[in-house]
Structures are given as C-alpha cells and as structure tokens.
Amino acid sequence: MSLKKQYLKSKPICKVTFRCAKNEAQGAHSAEVLGEFNNWTPTPMKRLKSGDFTLTVALEKGKQYQFRYLLDGEQWENDWEADAYLPSPLSYEDNSVVAV
C-alpha cells in the first residue's frame, strides 16, 4: 500500500493517490477507501490490469485525514506507508493518517 502526493501550485489542494498492490490486496476482487475526507463513505478504487487498486482524491492542504481500506466489503486494512496512525473511536484497531 502506498500514498503519492501531488501538490497543486495554483490551489490549496493536494491530489493524493491511494494504491493497494495486488499482493497486499490478498486476492480481493474489490477495494474501497473510507475516511474523514469522504465522511467514511465507501469509495471504490479502480482495479488496474496488474491487479493493483488505485484511487486519486483532491484534499485540502494543511490537514490530516484518517482513513482505511476495505477489501471485498469485509476485510479492513491500514496503509503501512501512512504518515501516522491514530486509534479508531469505533474499534481496537488504528486508522491510517495522511497529512497534506
């Protein structure tokens, strides 16, 4: 799993690309990103020919956003290359954090 950040010069926005590699997806047929930036609403990731999943979102700079991946609608995963981790208020697990 990885995060790629592209800061825009003309706007206070950062385009963040979330990527879940095929081997990290553990054979999943679908992957979604849920986080503070989308009100924890499942947002489908695009499956690439390689089997990786990807999604790019525009986030406001100067903020931190908690998020997690949901594989096949049932298995939660963190991004192990996230900027930080914070305890989830809903479970005993941590949420990944992206800072932009």
PDB file of C-alpha atoms in Angstrom:
ATOM      1  CA  MET A   1       0.000   0.000   0.000  1.00  0.00           C
ATOM      2  CA  SER A   2       1.240   3.436  -0.703  1.00  0.00           C
ATOM      3  CA  LEU A   3       0.363   7.094  -0.883  1.00  0.00           C
ATOM      4  CA  LYS A   4       1.502   9.503  -3.581  1.00  0.00           C
ATOM      5  CA  LYS A   5       1.026  13.238  -3.069  1.00  0.00           C
ATOM      6  CA  GLN A   6       0.938  15.875  -5.782  1.00  0.00           C
ATOM      7  CA  TYR A   7       0.624  19.455  -4.526  1.00  0.00           C
ATOM      8  CA  LEU A   8      -1.013  21.962  -6.872  1.00  0.00           C
ATOM      9  CA  LYS A   9       0.705  25.341  -7.204  1.00  0.00           C
ATOM     10  CA  SER A  10      -2.452  27.206  -8.217  1.00  0.00           C
ATOM     11  CA  LYS A  11      -4.787  25.908  -5.464  1.00  0.00           C
ATOM     12  CA  PRO A  12      -4.525  24.889  -1.795  1.00  0.00           C
ATOM     13  CA  ILE A  13      -5.125  21.293  -2.848  1.00  0.00           C
ATOM     14  CA  CYS A  14      -3.092  18.101  -2.807  1.00  0.00           C
ATOM     15  CA  LYS A  15      -4.003  15.217  -5.081  1.00  0.00           C
ATOM     16  CA  VAL A  16      -3.447  12.034  -3.093  1.00  0.00           C
ATOM     17  CA  THR A  17      -3.282   8.697  -4.867  1.00  0.00           C
ATOM     18  CA  PHE A  18      -4.081   5.687  -2.698  1.00  0.00           C
ATOM     19  CA  ARG A  19      -2.642   2.444  -4.052  1.00  0.00           C
ATOM     20  CA  CYS A  20      -3.137  -1.104  -2.878  1.00  0.00           C
ATOM     21  CA  ALA A  21      -0.850  -3.577  -4.629  1.00  0.00           C
ATOM     22  CA  LYS A  22      -2.198  -6.925  -5.822  1.00  0.00           C
ATOM     23  CA  ASN A  23      -0.194  -8.911  -3.265  1.00  0.00           C
ATOM     24  CA  GLU A  24      -1.315  -6.583  -0.456  1.00  0.00           C
ATOM     25  CA  ALA A  25      -4.952  -6.924  -1.538  1.00  0.00           C
ATOM     26  CA  GLN A  26      -4.660 -10.663  -0.806  1.00  0.00           C
ATOM     27  CA  GLY A  27      -6.677 -11.714  -3.845  1.00  0.00           C
ATOM     28  CA  ALA A  28      -9.506  -9.242  -3.244  1.00  0.00           C
ATOM     29  CA  HIS A  29     -11.920  -8.601  -6.106  1.00  0.00           C
ATOM     30  CA  SER A  30     -12.780  -5.103  -4.892  1.00  0.00           C
ATOM     31  CA  ALA A  31     -11.222  -2.405  -2.737  1.00  0.00           C
ATOM     32  CA  GLU A  32     -12.637   0.795  -1.285  1.00  0.00           C
ATOM     33  CA  VAL A  33     -11.222   3.745   0.648  1.00  0.00           C
ATOM     34  CA  LEU A  34     -13.170   5.146   3.577  1.00  0.00           C
ATOM     35  CA  GLY A  35     -12.030   8.168   5.532  1.00  0.00           C
ATOM     36  CA  GLU A  36     -12.702  11.546   7.021  1.00  0.00           C
ATOM     37  CA  PHE A  37     -12.389  13.140   3.575  1.00  0.00           C
ATOM     38  CA  ASN A  38     -15.449  11.225   2.275  1.00  0.00           C
ATOM     39  CA  ASN A  39     -17.447  11.005   5.539  1.00  0.00           C
ATOM     40  CA  TRP A  40     -16.436   7.326   5.856  1.00  0.00           C
ATOM     41  CA  THR A  41     -18.493   6.512   2.762  1.00  0.00           C
ATOM     42  CA  PRO A  42     -17.071   3.607   0.732  1.00  0.00           C
ATOM     43  CA  THR A  43     -15.386   4.994  -2.387  1.00  0.00           C
ATOM     44  CA  PRO A  44     -14.483   2.274  -4.919  1.00  0.00           C
ATOM     45  CA  MET A  45     -10.896   2.015  -6.074  1.00  0.00           C
ATOM     46  CA  LYS A  46     -10.138   1.288  -9.740  1.00  0.00           C
ATOM     47  CA  ARG A  47      -8.691  -2.152 -10.399  1.00  0.00           C
ATOM     48  CA  LEU A  48      -5.755  -1.992 -12.791  1.00  0.00           C
ATOM     49  CA  LYS A  49      -4.722  -4.691 -15.273  1.00  0.00           C
ATOM     50  CA  SER A  50      -1.849  -5.537 -12.919  1.00  0.00           C
ATOM     51  CA  GLY A  51      -4.371  -6.394 -10.181  1.00  0.00           C
ATOM     52  CA  ASP A  52      -3.464  -3.320  -8.130  1.00  0.00           C
ATOM     53  CA  PHE A  53      -6.166  -0.948  -6.929  1.00  0.00           C
ATOM     54  CA  THR A  54      -5.881   2.857  -7.099  1.00  0.00           C
ATOM     55  CA  LEU A  55      -7.880   5.983  -6.316  1.00  0.00           C
ATOM     56  CA  THR A  56      -6.925   9.674  -6.515  1.00  0.00           C
ATOM     57  CA  VAL A  57      -8.712  12.299  -4.424  1.00  0.00           C
ATOM     58  CA  ALA A  58      -8.177  16.038  -4.000  1.00  0.00           C
ATOM     59  CA  LEU A  59      -7.624  17.006  -0.360  1.00  0.00           C
ATOM     60  CA  GLU A  60      -7.316  20.422   1.256  1.00  0.00           C
ATOM     61  CA  LYS A  61      -3.726  21.214   2.240  1.00  0.00           C
ATOM     62  CA  GLY A  62      -2.727  21.774   5.860  1.00  0.00           C
ATOM     63  CA  LYS A  63      -4.909  18.991   7.271  1.00  0.00           C
ATOM     64  CA  GLN A  64      -4.706  15.378   8.404  1.00  0.00           C
ATOM     65  CA  TYR A  65      -7.242  12.762   7.388  1.00  0.00           C
ATOM     66  CA  GLN A  66      -7.860   9.341   8.922  1.00  0.00           C
ATOM     67  CA  PHE A  67      -8.723   6.508   6.530  1.00  0.00           C
ATOM     68  CA  ARG A  68      -8.757   2.744   5.984  1.00  0.00           C
ATOM     69  CA  TYR A  69      -9.097   0.307   3.095  1.00  0.00           C
ATOM     70  CA  LEU A  70     -11.981  -2.172   2.864  1.00  0.00           C
ATOM     71  CA  LEU A  71     -11.297  -5.269   0.767  1.00  0.00           C
ATOM     72  CA  ASP A  72     -14.196  -7.256  -0.703  1.00  0.00           C
ATOM     73  CA  GLY A  73     -16.554  -5.377   1.606  1.00  0.00           C
ATOM     74  CA  GLU A  74     -15.402  -7.254   4.695  1.00  0.00           C
ATOM     75  CA  GLN A  75     -11.670  -7.057   5.456  1.00  0.00           C
ATOM     76  CA  TRP A  76     -10.239  -3.822   6.886  1.00  0.00           C
ATOM     77  CA  GLU A  77      -6.629  -2.891   6.127  1.00  0.00           C
ATOM     78  CA  ASN A  78      -4.352   0.011   7.009  1.00  0.00           C
ATOM     79  CA  ASP A  79      -1.840   1.623   4.708  1.00  0.00           C
ATOM     80  CA  TRP A  80       1.535   0.696   6.182  1.00  0.00           C
ATOM     81  CA  GLU A  81       3.165   3.647   4.429  1.00  0.00           C
ATOM     82  CA  ALA A  82       0.752   6.144   6.023  1.00  0.00           C
ATOM     83  CA  ASP A  83       2.079   9.315   7.640  1.00  0.00           C
ATOM     84  CA  ALA A  84       0.772   8.283  11.081  1.00  0.00           C
ATOM     85  CA  TYR A  85      -1.743   6.062  12.878  1.00  0.00           C
ATOM     86  CA  LEU A  86      -4.442   7.024  15.368  1.00  0.00           C
ATOM     87  CA  PRO A  87      -6.706   4.812  17.499  1.00  0.00           C
ATOM     88  CA  SER A  88     -10.118   4.291  15.965  1.00  0.00           C
ATOM     89  CA  PRO A  89     -13.015   5.514  18.091  1.00  0.00           C
ATOM     90  CA  LEU A  90     -15.059   2.518  16.878  1.00  0.00           C
ATOM     91  CA  SER A  91     -12.712  -0.440  17.385  1.00  0.00           C
ATOM     92  CA  TYR A  92      -9.474  -1.546  18.998  1.00  0.00           C
ATOM     93  CA  GLU A  93      -7.560  -1.015  15.757  1.00  0.00           C
ATOM     94  CA  ASP A  94      -5.745   2.047  14.468  1.00  0.00           C
ATOM     95  CA  ASN A  95      -6.704   4.166  11.464  1.00  0.00           C
ATOM     96  CA  SER A  96      -4.145   5.252   8.904  1.00  0.00           C
ATOM     97  CA  VAL A  97      -3.488   9.001   8.599  1.00  0.00           C
ATOM     98  CA  VAL A  98      -2.476  11.016   5.560  1.00  0.00           C
ATOM     99  CA  ALA A  99      -1.127  14.524   6.208  1.00  0.00           C
ATOM    100  CA  VAL A 100      -1.212  17.033   3.364  1.00  0.00           C
TER     101      VAL A 100
END
